[in-house]
Short mmCIF file of C-alpha atoms in Angstrom, two decimals:
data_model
loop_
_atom_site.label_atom_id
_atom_site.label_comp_id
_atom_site.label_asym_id
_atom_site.label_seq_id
_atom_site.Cartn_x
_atom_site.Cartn_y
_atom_site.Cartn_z
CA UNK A 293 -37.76 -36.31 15.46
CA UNK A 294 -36.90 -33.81 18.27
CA UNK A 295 -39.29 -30.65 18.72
CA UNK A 296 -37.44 -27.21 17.95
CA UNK A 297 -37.39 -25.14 21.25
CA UNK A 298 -36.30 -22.02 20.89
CA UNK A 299 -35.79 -20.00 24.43
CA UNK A 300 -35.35 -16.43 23.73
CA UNK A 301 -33.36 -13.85 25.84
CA UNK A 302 -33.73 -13.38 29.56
CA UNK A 303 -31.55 -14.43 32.28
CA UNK A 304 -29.78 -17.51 34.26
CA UNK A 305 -33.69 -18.84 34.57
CA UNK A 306 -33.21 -19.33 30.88
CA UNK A 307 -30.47 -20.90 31.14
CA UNK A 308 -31.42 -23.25 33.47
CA UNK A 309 -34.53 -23.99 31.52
CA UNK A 310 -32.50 -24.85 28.28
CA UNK A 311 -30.29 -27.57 30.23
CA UNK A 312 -33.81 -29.00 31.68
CA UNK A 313 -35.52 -29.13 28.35
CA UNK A 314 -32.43 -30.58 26.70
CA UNK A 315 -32.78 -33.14 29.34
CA UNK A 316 -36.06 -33.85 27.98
CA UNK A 317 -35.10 -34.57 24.85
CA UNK A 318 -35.83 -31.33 22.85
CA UNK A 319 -33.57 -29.83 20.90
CA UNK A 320 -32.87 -26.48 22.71
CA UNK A 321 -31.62 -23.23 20.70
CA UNK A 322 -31.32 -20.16 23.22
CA UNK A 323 -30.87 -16.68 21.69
CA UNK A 324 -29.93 -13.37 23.38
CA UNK A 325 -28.52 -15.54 26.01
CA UNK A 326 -24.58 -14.70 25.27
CA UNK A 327 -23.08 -11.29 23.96
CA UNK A 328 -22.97 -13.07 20.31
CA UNK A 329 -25.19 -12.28 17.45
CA UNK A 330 -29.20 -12.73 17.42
CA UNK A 331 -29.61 -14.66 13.94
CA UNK A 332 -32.80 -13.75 13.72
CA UNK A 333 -34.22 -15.84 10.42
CA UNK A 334 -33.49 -19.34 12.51
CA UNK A 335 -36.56 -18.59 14.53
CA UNK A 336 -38.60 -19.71 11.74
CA UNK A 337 -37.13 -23.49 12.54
CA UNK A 338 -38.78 -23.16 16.05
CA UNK A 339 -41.60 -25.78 16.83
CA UNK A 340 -41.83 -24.31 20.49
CA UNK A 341 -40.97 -20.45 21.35
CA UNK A 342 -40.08 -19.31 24.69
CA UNK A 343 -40.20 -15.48 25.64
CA UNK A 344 -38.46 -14.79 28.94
CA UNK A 345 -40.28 -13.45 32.07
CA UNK A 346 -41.01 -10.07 31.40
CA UNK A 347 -40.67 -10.87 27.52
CA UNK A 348 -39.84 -7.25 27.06
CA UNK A 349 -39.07 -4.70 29.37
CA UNK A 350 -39.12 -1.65 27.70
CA UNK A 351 -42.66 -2.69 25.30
CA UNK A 352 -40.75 -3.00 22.42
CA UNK A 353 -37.63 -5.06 22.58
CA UNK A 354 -36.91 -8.49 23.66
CA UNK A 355 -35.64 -8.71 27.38
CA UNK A 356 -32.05 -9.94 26.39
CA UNK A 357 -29.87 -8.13 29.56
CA UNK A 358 -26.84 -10.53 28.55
CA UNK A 359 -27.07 -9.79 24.67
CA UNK A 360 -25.32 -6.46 23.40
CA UNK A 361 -27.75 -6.81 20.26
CA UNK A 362 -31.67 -4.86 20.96
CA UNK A 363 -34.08 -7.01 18.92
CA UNK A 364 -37.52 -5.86 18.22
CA UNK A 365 -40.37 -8.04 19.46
CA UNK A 366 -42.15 -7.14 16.17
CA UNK A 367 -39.13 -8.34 13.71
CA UNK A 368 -38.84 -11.76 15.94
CA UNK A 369 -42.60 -12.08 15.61
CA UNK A 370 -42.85 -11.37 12.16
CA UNK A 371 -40.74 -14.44 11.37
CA UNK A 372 -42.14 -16.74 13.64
CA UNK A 373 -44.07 -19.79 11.83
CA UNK A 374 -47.58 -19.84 11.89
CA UNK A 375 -47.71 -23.44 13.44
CA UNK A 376 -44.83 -22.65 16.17
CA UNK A 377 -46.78 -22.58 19.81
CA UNK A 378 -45.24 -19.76 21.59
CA UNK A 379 -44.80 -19.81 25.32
CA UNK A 380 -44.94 -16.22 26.72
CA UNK A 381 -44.39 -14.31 30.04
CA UNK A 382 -45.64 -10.26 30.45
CA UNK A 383 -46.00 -10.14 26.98
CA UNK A 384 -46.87 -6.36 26.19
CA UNK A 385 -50.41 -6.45 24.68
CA UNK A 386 -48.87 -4.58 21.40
CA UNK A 387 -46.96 -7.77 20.88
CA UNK A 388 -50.38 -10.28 21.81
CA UNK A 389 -52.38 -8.74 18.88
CA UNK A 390 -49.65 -8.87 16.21
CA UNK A 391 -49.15 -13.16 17.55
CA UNK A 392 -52.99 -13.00 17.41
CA UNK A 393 -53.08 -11.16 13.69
CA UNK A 394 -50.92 -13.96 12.58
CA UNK A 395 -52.83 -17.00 14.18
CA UNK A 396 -49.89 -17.98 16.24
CA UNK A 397 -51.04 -20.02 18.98
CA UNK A 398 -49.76 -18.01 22.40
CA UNK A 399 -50.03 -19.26 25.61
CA UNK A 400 -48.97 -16.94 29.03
CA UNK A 401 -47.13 -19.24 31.21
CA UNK A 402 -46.77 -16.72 33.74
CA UNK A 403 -50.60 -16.26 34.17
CA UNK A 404 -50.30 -20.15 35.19
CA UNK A 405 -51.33 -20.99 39.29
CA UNK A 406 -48.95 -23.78 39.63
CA UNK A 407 -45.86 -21.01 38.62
CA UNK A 408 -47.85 -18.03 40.54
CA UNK A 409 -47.93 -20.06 43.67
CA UNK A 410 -44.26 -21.56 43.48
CA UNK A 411 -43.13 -18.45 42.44
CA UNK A 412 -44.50 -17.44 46.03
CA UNK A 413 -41.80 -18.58 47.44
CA UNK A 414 -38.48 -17.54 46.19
CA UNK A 415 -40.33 -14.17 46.11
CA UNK A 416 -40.47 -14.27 49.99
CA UNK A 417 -37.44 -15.44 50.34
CA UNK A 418 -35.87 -12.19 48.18
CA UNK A 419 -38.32 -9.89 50.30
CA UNK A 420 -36.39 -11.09 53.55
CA UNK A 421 -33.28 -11.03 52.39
CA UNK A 422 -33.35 -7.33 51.27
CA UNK A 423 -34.87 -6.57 54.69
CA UNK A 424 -32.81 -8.29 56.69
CA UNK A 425 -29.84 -6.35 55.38
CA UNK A 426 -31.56 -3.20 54.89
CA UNK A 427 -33.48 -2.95 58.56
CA UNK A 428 -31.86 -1.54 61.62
CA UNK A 429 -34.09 -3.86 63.84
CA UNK A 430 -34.67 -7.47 63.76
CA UNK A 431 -37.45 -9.12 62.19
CA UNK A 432 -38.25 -10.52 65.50
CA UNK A 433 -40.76 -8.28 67.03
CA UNK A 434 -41.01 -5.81 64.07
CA UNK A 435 -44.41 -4.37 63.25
CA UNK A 436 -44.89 -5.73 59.26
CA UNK A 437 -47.52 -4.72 57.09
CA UNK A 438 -48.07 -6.65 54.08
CA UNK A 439 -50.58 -4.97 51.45
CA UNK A 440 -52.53 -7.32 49.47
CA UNK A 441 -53.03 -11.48 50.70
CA UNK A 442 -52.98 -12.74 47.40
CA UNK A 443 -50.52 -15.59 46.54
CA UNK A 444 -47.34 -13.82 46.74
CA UNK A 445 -48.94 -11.81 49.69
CA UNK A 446 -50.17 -14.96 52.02
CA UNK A 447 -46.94 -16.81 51.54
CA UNK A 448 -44.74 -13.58 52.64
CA UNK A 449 -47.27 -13.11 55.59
CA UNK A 450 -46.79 -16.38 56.90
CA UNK A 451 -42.89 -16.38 56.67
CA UNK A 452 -42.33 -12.80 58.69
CA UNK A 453 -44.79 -14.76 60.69
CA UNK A 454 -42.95 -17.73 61.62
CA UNK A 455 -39.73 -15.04 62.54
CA UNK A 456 -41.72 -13.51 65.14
CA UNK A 457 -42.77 -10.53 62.99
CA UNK A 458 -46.24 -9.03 64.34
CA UNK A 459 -47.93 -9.15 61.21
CA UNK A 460 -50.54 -7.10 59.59
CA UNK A 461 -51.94 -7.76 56.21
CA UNK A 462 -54.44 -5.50 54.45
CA UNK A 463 -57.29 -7.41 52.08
CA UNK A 464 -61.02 -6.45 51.26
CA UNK A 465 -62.75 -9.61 51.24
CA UNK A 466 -64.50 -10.79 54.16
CA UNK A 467 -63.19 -14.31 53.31
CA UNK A 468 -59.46 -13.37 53.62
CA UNK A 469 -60.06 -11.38 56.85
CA UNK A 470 -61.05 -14.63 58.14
CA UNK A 471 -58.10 -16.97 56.98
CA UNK A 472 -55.85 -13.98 57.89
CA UNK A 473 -57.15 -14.41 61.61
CA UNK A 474 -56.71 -18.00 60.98
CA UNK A 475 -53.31 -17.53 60.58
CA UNK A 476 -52.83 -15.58 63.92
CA UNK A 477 -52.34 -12.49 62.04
CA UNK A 478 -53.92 -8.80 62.38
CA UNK A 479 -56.26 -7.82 59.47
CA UNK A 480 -57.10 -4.09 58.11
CA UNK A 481 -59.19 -3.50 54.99
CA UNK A 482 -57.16 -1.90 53.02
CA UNK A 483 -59.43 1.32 52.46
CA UNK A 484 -58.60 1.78 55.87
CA UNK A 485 -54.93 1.77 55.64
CA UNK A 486 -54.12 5.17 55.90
CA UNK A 487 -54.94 5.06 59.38
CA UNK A 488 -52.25 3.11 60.55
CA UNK A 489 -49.67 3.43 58.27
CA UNK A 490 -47.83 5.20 60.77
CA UNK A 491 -47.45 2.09 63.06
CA UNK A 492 -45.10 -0.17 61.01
CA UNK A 493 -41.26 -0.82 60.70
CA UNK A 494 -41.28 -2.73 57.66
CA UNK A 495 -44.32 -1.88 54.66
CA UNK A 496 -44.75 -4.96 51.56
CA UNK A 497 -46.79 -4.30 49.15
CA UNK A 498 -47.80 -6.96 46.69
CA UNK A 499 -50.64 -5.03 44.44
CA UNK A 500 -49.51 -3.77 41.59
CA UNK A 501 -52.04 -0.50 41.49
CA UNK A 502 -51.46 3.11 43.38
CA UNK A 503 -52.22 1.98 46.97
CA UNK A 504 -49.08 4.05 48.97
CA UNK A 505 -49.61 7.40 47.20
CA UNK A 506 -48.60 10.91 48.49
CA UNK A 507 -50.69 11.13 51.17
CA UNK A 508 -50.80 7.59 52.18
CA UNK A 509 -46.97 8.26 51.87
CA UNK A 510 -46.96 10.87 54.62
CA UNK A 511 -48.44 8.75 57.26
CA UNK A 512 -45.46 6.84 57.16
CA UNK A 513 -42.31 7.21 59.10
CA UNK A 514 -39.52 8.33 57.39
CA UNK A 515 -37.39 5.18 59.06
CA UNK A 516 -39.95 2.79 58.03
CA UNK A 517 -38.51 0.55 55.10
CA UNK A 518 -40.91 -0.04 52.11
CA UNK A 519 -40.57 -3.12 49.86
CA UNK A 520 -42.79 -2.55 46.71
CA UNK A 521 -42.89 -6.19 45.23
CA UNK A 522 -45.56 -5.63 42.39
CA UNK A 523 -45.08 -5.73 39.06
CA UNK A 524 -44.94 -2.66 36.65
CA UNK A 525 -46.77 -0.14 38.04
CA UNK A 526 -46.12 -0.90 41.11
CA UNK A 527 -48.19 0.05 44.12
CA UNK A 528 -45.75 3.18 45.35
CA UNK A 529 -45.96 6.73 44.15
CA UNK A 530 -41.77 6.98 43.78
CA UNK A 531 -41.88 10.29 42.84
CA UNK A 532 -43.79 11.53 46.08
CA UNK A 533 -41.96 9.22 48.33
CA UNK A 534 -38.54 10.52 47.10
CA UNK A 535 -39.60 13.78 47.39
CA UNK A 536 -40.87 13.17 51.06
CA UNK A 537 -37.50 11.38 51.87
CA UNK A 538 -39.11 7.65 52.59
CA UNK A 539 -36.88 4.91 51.83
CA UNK A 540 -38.54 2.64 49.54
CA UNK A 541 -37.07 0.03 47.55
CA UNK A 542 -38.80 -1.18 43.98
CA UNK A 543 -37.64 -5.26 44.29
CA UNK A 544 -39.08 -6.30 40.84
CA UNK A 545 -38.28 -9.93 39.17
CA UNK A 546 -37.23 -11.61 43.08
CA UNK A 547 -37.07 -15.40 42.02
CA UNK A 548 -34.87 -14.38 39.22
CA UNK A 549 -32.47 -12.45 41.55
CA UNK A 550 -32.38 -14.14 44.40
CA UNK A 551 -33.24 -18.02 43.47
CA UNK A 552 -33.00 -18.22 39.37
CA UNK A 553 -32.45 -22.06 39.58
CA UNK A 554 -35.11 -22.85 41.15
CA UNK A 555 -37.39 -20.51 39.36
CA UNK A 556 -36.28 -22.24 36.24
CA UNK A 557 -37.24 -24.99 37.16
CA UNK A 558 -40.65 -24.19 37.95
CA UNK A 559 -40.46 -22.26 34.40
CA UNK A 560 -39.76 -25.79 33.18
CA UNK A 561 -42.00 -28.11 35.60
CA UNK A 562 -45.05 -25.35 34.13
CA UNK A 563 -44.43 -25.41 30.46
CA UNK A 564 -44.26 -29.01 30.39
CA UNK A 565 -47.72 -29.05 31.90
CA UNK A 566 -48.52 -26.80 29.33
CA UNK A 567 -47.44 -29.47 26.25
CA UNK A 568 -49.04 -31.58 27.98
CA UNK A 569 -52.52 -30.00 28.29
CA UNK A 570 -52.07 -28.51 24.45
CA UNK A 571 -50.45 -32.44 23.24
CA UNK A 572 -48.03 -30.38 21.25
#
């Protein structure tokens, strides 16, 4: 008998992920996909259940942008069956405890490395497109910071890199300093940024905690072009750098703007390792 997949809300990712899985032989239900109705009591048929990436974006109700219908992550988990496995992305931790309450088996696909580190590169991709059309200079010969050299962070690095960006990447581990140099790159720690924020064209941050606040802010110029890439809260003070003019740009959710295809099917490639590890 085919496994019940159900794929909940979320974007063209999704979509792409429910023609992959169907190709797998699953039988594939997608809700919040369309502007139809959410019949919510058929999740209770679901074997598998897949929450999109973020699975909410307000902390309360399912991230359905497509759907006209606002469904409550707490009346879809209420009728979820306690032997369903359900695949999850961003999950807000309100929404973890009432899965763990009911001893539903939840697994974060989004935590995963093989996704983090694919994800890497549509992300980098999306980064140069919006400067490309938002800088006044070329990325040849710009000055580019790029805060944080964690996945997301090395793989952005290297591609301003290889278009003859003179790149900078902040970091506080000894070890990165040293691949950074590696890479031909300039390294600052990133306690030390403030003194020379002034020097860039083009600012990416990758950490999603307060690093560019207001007085970081004010070290930078006011034609410098800052990419915040983090997730939710971001590493930019907005208020302060709106109220200091800087022009700063919030570019959450990249691989499902700027490559969804491809990031569904990493989506796909990582949740079938994830049936496979968990023989469900």
């Amino acid at each position: 008998m085919k496994r019940s997949v159900f794929i909940l809300g979320g974007d063209l990712r999704q979509e792409t992920l429910k023609t992959l899985l169907e190709k797998e032989n699953f039988d594939v239900t997608a809700l919040g996909l369309s502007e139809g109705k959410f019949p919510l009591d058929k999740i209770k048929k679901a074997d598998i259940l897949i929450f999109p990436i973020p699975a909410s974006s307000d902390g309360e109700t399912l991230n359905a942008p497509i759907s006209k219908v606002k469904v409550a992550l707490s009346d879809i988990i209420g009728r979820i069956d306690k032997n369903c496995l359900v695949l999850g992305a961003k999950m807000p931790k309100n929404a973890e405890k009432m899965l763990n309450d009911r001893g539903i088996m939840y697994i974060d696909y989004f935590s995963r490395e093989e996704l983090i580190i694919k994800n890497a590169i549509p992300t980098a991709e999306g980064v140069l497109e919006i400067a490309l059309s938002e800088m006044p200079i070329t990325i040849f010969g710009s000055r580019v910071l790029v805060i944080g050299y964690g996945r997301v962070g090395k793989v952005i690095a290297e591609k301003f890199g290889l278009l003859g960006a003179e790149v900078t990447v902040s970091a506080r581990k000894c070890g990165d300093f040293a691949w950074i140099e590696e890479k031909g790159q300039k390294a600052v720690h990133t306690e030390k940024l403030s003194d020379v924020l002034s020097e860039f064209d083009l600012i990416i941050n990758t950490v999603p905690a307060r690093i560019l606040d207001e007085n970081a802010l004010k070290k930078v110029k006011n034609e410098t072009l800052i990419l915040d890439v983090a997730s939710k809260p971001g590493g930019v003070d907005f208020e302060a750098a709106k109220k200091l003019g800087k022009n700063v740009i919030w570019a959450l959710s990249l691989p499902g703007k700027t490559a969804p295809i491809t990031s569904g099917k990493i989506i796909k490639e990582t949740i079938m390792n994830i049936l496979s590890e968990t023989e469900v």
